[in-house]
The first five atom37 places (N, CA, C, CB, O) and aatype in JSON, in Angstrom:
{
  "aatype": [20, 20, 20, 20, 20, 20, 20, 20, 20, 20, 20, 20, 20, 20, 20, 20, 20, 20, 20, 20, 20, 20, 20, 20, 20, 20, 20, 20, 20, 20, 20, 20, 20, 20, 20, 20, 20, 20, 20, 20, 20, 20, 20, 20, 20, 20, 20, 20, 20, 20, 20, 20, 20, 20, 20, 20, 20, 20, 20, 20, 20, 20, 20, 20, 20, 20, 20, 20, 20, 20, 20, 20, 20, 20, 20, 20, 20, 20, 20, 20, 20, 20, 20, 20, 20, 20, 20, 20, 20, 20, 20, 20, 20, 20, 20, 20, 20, 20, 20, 20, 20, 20, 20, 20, 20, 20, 20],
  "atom_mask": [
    [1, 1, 1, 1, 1],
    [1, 1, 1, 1, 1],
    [1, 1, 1, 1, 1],
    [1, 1, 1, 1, 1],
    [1, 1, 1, 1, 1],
    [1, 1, 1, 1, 1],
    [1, 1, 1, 1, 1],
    [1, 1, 1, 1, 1],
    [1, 1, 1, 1, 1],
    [1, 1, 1, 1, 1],
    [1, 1, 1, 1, 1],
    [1, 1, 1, 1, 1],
    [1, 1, 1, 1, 1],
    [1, 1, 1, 1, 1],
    [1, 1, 1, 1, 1],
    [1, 1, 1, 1, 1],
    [1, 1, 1, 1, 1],
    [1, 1, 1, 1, 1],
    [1, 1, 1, 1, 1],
    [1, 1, 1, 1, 1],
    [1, 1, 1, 1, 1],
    [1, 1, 1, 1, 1],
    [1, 1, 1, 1, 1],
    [1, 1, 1, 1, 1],
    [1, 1, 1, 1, 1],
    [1, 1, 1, 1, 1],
    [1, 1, 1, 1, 1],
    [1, 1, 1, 1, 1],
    [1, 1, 1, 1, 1],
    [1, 1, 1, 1, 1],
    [1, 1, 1, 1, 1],
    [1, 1, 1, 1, 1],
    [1, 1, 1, 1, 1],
    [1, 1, 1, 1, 1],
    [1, 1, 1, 1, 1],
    [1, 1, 1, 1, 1],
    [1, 1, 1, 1, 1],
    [1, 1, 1, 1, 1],
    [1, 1, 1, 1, 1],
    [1, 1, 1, 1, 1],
    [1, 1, 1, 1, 1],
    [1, 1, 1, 1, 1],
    [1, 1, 1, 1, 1],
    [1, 1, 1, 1, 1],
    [1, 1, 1, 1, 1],
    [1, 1, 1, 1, 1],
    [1, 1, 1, 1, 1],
    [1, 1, 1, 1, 1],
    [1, 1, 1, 1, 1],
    [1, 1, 1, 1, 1],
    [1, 1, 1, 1, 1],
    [1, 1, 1, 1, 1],
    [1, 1, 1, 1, 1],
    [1, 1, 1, 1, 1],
    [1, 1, 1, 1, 1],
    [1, 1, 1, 1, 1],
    [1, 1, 1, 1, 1],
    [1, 1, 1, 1, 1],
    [1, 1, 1, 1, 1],
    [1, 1, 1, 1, 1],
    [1, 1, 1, 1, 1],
    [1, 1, 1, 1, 1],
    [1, 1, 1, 1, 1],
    [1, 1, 1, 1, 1],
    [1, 1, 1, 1, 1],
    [1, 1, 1, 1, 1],
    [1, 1, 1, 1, 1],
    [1, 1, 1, 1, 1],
    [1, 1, 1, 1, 1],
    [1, 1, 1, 1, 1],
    [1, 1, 1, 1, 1],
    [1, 1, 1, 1, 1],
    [1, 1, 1, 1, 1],
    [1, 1, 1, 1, 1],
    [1, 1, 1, 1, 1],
    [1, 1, 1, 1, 1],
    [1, 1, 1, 1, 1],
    [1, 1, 1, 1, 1],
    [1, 1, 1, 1, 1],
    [1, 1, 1, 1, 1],
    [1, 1, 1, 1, 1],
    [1, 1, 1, 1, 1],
    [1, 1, 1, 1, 1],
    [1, 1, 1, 1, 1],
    [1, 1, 1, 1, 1],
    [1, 1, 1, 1, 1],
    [1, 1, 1, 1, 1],
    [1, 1, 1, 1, 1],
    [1, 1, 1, 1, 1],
    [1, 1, 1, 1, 1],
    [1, 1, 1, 1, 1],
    [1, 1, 1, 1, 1],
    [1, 1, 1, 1, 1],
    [1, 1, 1, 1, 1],
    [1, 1, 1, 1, 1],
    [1, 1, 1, 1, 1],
    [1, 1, 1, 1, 1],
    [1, 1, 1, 1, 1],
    [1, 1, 1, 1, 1],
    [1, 1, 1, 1, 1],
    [1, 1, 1, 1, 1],
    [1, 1, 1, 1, 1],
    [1, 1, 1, 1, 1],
    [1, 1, 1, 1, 1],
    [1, 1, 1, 1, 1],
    [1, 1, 1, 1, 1],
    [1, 1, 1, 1, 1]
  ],
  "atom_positions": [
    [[127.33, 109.77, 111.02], [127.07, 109.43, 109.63], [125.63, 109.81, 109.28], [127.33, 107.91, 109.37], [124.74, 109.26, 109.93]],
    [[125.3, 110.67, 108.34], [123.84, 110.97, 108.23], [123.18, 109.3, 107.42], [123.62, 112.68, 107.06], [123.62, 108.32, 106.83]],
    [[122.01, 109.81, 107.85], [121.14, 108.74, 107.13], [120.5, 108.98, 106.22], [120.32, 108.2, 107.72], [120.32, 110.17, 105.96]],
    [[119.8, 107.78, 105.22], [118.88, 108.7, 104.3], [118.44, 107.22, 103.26], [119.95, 110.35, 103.3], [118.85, 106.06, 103.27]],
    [[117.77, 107.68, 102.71], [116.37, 105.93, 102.01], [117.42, 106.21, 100.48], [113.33, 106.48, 101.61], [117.64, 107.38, 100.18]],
    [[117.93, 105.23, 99.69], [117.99, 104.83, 98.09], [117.16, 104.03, 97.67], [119.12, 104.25, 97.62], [117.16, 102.87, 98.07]],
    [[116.08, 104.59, 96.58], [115.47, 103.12, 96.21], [116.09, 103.01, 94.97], [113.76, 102.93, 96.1], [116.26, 103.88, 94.12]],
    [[116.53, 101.31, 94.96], [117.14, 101.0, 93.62], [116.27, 99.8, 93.04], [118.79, 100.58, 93.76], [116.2, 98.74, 93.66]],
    [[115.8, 99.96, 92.19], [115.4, 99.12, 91.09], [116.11, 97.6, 90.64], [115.56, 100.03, 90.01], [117.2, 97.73, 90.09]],
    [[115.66, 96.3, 90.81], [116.23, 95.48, 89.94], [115.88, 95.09, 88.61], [116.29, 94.61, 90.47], [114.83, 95.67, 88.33]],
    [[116.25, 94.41, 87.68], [116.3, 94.06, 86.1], [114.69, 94.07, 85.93], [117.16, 92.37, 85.61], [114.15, 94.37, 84.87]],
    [[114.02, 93.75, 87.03], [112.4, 93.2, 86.55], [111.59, 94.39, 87.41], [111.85, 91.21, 87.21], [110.41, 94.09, 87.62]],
    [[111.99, 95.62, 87.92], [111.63, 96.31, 88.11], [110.93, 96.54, 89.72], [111.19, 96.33, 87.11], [109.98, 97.1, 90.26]],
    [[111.87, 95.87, 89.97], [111.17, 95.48, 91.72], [111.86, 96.56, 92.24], [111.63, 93.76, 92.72], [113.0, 96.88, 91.9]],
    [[111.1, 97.2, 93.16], [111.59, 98.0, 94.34], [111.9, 97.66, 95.3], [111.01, 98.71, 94.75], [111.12, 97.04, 96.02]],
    [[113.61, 98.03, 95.79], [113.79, 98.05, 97.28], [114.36, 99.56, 97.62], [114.89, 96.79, 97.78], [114.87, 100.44, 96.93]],
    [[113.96, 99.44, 99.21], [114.95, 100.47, 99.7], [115.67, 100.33, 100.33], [114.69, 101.3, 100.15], [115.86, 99.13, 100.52]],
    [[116.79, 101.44, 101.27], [117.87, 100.6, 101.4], [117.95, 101.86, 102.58], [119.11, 100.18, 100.0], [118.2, 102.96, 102.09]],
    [[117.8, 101.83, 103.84], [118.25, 103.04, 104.47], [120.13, 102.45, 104.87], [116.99, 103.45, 106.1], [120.55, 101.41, 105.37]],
    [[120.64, 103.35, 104.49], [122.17, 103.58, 104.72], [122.89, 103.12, 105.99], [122.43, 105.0, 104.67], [123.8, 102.29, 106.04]],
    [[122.41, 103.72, 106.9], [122.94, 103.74, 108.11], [122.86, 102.36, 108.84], [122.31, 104.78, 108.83], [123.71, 101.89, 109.59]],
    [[121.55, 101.75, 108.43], [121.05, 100.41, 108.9], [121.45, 99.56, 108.01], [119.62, 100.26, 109.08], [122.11, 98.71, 108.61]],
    [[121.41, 99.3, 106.85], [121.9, 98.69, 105.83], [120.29, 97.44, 105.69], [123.74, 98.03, 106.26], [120.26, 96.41, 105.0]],
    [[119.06, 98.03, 106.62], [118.16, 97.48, 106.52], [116.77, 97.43, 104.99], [117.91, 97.93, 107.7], [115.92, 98.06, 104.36]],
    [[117.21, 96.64, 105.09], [116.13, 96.6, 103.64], [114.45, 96.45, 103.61], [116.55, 95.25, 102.76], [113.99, 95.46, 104.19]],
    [[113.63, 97.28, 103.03], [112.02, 97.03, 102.97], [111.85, 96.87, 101.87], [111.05, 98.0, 103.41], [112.73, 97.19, 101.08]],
    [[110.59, 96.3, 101.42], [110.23, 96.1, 100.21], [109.02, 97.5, 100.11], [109.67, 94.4, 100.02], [108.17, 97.96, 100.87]],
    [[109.51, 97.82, 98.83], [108.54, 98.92, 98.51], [107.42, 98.99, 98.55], [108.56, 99.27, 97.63], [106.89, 99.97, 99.07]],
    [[106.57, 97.79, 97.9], [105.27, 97.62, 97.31], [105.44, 98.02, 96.1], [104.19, 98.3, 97.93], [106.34, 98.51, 95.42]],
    [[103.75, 97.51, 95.9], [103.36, 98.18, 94.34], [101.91, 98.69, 94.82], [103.27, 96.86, 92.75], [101.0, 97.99, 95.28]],
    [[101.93, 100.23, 94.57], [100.48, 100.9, 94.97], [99.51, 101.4, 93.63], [100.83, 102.37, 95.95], [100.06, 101.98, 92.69]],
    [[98.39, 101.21, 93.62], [97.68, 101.26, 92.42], [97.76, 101.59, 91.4], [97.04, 101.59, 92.44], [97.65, 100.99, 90.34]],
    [[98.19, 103.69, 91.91], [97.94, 104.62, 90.95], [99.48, 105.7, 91.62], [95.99, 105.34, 91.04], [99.85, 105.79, 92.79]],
    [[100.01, 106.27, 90.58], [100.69, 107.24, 91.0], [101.03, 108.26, 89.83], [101.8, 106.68, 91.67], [100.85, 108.16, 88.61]],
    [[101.7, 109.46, 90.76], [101.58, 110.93, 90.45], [103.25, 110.72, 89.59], [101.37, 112.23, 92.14], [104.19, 109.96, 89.81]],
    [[103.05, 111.64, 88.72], [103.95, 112.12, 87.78], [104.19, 113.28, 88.52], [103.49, 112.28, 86.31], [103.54, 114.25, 88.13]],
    [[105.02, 113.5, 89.59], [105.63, 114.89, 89.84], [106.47, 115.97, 89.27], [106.15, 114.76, 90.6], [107.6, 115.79, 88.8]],
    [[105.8, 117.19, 89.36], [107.3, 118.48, 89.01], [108.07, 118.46, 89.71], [107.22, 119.99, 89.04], [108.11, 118.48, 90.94]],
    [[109.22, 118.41, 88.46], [110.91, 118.2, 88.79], [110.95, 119.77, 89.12], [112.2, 117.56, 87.26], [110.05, 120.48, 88.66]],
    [[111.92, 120.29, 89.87], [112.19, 121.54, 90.41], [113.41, 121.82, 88.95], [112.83, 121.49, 92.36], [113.83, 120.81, 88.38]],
    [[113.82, 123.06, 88.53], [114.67, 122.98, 87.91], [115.94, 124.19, 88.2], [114.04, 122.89, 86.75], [115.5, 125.09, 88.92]],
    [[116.98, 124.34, 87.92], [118.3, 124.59, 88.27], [118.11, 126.01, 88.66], [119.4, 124.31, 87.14], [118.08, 126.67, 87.63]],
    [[117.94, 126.85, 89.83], [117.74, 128.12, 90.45], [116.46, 128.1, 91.28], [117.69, 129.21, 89.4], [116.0, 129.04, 91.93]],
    [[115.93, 126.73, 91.12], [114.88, 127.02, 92.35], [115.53, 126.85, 93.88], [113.55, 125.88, 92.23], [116.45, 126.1, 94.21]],
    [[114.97, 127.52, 94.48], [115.12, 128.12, 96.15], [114.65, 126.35, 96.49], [113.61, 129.89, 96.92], [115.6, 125.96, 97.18]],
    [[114.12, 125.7, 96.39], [113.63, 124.08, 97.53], [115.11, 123.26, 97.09], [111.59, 122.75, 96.78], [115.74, 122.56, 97.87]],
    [[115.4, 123.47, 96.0], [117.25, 122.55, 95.31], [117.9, 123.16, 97.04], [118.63, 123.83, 92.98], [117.88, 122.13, 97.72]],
    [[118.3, 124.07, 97.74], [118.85, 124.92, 98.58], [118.78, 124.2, 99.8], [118.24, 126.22, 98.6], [119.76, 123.94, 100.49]],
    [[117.41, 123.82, 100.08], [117.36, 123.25, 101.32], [117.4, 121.87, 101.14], [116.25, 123.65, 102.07], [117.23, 121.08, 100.21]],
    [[117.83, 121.81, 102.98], [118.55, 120.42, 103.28], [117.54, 119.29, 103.82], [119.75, 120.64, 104.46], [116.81, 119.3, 104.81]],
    [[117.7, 118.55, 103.09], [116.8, 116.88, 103.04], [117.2, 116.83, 104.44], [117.44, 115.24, 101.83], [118.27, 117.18, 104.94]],
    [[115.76, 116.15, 105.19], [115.93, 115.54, 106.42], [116.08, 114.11, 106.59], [114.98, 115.87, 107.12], [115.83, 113.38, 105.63]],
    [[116.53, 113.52, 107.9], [116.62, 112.27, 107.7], [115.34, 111.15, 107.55], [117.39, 112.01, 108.66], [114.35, 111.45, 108.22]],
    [[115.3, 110.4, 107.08], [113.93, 109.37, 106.93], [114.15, 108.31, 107.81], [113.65, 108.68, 105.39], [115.07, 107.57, 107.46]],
    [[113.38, 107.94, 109.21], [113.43, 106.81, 109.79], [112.9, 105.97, 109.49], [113.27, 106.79, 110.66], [112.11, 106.0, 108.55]],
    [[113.16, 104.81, 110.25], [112.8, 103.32, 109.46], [111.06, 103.1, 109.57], [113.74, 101.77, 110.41], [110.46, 102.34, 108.81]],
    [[110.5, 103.77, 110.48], [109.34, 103.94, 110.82], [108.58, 105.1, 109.57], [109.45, 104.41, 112.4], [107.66, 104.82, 108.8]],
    [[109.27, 106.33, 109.69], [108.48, 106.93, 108.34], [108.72, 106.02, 106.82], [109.15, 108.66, 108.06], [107.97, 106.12, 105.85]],
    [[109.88, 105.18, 106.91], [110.12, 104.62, 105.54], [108.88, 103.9, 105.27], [111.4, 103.66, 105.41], [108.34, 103.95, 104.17]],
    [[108.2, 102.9, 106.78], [107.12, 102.06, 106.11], [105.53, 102.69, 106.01], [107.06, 100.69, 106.95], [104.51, 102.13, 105.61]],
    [[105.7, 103.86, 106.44], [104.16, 104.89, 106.26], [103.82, 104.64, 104.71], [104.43, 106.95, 106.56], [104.52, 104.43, 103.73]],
    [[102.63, 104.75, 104.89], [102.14, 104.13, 103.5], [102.13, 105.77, 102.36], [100.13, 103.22, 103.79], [102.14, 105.9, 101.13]],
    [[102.11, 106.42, 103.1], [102.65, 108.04, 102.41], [103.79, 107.95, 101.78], [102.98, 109.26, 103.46], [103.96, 108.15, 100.58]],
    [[104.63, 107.63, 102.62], [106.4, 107.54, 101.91], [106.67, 106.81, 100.84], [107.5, 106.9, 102.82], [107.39, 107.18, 99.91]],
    [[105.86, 105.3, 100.97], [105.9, 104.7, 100.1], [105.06, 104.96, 99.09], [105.89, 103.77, 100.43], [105.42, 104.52, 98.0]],
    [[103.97, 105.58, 99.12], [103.1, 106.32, 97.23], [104.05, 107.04, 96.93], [101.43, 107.56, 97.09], [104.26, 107.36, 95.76]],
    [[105.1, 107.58, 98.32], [105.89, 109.31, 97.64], [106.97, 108.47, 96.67], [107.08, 110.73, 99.25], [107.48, 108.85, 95.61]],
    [[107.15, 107.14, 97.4], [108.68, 106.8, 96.32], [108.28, 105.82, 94.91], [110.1, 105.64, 97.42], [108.92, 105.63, 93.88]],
    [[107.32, 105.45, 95.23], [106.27, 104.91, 93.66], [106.56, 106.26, 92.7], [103.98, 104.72, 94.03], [107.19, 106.24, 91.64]],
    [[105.94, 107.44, 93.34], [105.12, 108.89, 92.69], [106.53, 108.94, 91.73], [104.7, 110.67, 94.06], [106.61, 109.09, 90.51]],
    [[107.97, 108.71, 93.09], [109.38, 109.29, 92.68], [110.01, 108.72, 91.46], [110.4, 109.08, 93.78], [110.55, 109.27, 90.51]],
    [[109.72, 107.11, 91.81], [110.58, 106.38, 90.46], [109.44, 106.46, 89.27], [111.11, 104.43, 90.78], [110.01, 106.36, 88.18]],
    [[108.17, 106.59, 89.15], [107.75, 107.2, 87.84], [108.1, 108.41, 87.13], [106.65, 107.34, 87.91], [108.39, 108.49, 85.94]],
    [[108.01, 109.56, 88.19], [108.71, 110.47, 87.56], [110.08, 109.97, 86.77], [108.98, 111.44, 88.55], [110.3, 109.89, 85.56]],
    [[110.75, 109.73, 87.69], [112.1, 109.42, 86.88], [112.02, 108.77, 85.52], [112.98, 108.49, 87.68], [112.57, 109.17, 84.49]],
    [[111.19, 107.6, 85.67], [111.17, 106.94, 83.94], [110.77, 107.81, 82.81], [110.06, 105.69, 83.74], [111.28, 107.95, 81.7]],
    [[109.24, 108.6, 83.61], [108.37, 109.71, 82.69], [109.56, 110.85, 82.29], [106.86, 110.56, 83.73], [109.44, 111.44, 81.22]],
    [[110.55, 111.12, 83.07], [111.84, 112.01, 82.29], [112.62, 111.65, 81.64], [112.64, 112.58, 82.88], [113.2, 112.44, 80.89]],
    [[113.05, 109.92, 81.7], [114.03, 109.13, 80.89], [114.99, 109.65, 81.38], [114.04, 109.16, 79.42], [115.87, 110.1, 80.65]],
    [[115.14, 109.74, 83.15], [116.37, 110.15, 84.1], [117.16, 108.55, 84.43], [115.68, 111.06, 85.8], [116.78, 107.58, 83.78]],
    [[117.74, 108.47, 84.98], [118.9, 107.61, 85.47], [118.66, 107.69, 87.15], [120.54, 108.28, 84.9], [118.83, 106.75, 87.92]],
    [[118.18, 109.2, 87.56], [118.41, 108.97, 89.09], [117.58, 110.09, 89.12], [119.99, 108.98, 89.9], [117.59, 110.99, 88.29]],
    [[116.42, 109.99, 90.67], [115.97, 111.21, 90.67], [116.17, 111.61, 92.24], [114.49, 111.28, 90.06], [116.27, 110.54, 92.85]],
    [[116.27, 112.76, 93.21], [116.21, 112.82, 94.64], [115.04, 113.54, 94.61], [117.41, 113.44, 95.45], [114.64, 114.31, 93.74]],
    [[114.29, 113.07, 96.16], [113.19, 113.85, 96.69], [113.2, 115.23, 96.27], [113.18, 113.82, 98.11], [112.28, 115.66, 95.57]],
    [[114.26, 116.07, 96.66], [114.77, 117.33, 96.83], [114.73, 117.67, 95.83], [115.85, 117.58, 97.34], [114.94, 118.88, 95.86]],
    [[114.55, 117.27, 94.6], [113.9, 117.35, 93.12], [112.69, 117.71, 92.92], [113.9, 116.24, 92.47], [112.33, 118.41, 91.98]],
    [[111.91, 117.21, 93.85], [110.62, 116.91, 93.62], [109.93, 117.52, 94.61], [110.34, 115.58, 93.53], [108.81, 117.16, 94.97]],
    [[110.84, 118.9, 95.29], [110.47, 119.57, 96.08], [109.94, 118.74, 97.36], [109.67, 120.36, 95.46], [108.9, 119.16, 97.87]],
    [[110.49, 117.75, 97.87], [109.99, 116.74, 99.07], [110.99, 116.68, 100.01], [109.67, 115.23, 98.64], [111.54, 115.58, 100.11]],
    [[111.36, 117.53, 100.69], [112.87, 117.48, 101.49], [113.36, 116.5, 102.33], [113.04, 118.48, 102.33], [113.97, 116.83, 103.34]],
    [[113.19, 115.33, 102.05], [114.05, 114.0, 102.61], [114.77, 113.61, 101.92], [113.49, 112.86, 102.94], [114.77, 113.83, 100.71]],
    [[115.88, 112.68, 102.78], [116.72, 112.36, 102.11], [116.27, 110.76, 101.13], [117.87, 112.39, 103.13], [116.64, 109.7, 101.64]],
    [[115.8, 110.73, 100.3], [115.33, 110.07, 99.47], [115.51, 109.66, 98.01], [114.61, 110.4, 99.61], [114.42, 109.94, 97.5]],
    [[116.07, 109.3, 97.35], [116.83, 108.79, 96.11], [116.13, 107.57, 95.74], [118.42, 108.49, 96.36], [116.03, 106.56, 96.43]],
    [[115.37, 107.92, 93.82], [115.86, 106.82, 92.97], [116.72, 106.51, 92.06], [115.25, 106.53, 92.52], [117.19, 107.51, 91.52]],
    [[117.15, 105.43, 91.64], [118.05, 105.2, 90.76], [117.62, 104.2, 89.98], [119.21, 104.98, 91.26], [117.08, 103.21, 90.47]],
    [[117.81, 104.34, 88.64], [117.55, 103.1, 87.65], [118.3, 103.33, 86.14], [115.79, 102.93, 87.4], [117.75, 104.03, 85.29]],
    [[119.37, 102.77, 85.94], [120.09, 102.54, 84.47], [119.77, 101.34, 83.43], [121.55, 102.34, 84.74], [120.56, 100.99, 82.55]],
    [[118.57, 100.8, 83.65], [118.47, 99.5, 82.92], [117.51, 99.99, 81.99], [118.02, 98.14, 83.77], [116.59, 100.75, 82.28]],
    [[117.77, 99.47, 80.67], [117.05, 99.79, 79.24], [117.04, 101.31, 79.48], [115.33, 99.04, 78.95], [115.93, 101.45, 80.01]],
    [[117.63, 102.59, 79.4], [117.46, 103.28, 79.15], [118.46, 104.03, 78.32], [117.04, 103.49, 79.94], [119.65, 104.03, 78.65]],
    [[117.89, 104.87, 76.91], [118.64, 104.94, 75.29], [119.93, 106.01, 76.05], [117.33, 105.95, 73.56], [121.09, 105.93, 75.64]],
    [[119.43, 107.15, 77.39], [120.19, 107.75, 77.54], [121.11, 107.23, 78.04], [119.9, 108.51, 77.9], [122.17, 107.79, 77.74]],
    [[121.21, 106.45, 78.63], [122.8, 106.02, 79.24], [123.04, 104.37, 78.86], [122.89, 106.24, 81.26], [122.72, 103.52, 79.69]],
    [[123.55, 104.04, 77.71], [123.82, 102.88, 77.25], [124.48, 101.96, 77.69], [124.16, 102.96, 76.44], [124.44, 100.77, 77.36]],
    [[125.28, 102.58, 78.63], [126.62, 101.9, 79.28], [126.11, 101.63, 80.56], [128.05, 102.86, 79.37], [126.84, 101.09, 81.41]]
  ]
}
């Protein structure tokens, strides 16, 4: 079964992650300052390659965690629903997701 990090958002905006395989949960944090990353867009060559797996040990590096802060801002700053690393040219397997208050997806 491959593995790989979801961070999902609750109503008040808390971060967790969730590696799959473990069904083990970390708390994200909240880190000071973060990056608005470029989204890759539909014909770039990094969309192609394959996300590696994220262990539970790189999940709590304090890198991974600015990278998944950096990730779920982007996502709001696009008014996305879901964004993957592999988006953001970062090849792990790494996912955010968030549908709450947002005009694009009402449902």
């Amino acid at each position: 079964m491959p593995r790989g990090v979801g961070v999902f958002l609750d109503r008040n905006g808390f971060c967790r992650g969730v590696h799959f395989a473990a069904a083990a949960r970390v708390d994200c944090g909240s880190l000071p300052s973060v990056t608005i990353l470029e989204i890759a867009q539909l014909g770039h060559p990094g969309l192609r390659q394959r996300a590696a797996e994220v262990s539970r040990e790189e999940l709590a590096t304090p890198s991974v965690q600015q990278f998944i802060d950096d990730l779920v801002e982007t996502m709001r700053h696009a008014k996305g629903a879901g964004l993957a690393a592999t988006q953001a040219l970062y090849p792990k397997r790494i996912v955010a997701i968030e549908v709450t208050d947002n005009a694009r997806y009402p449902y």
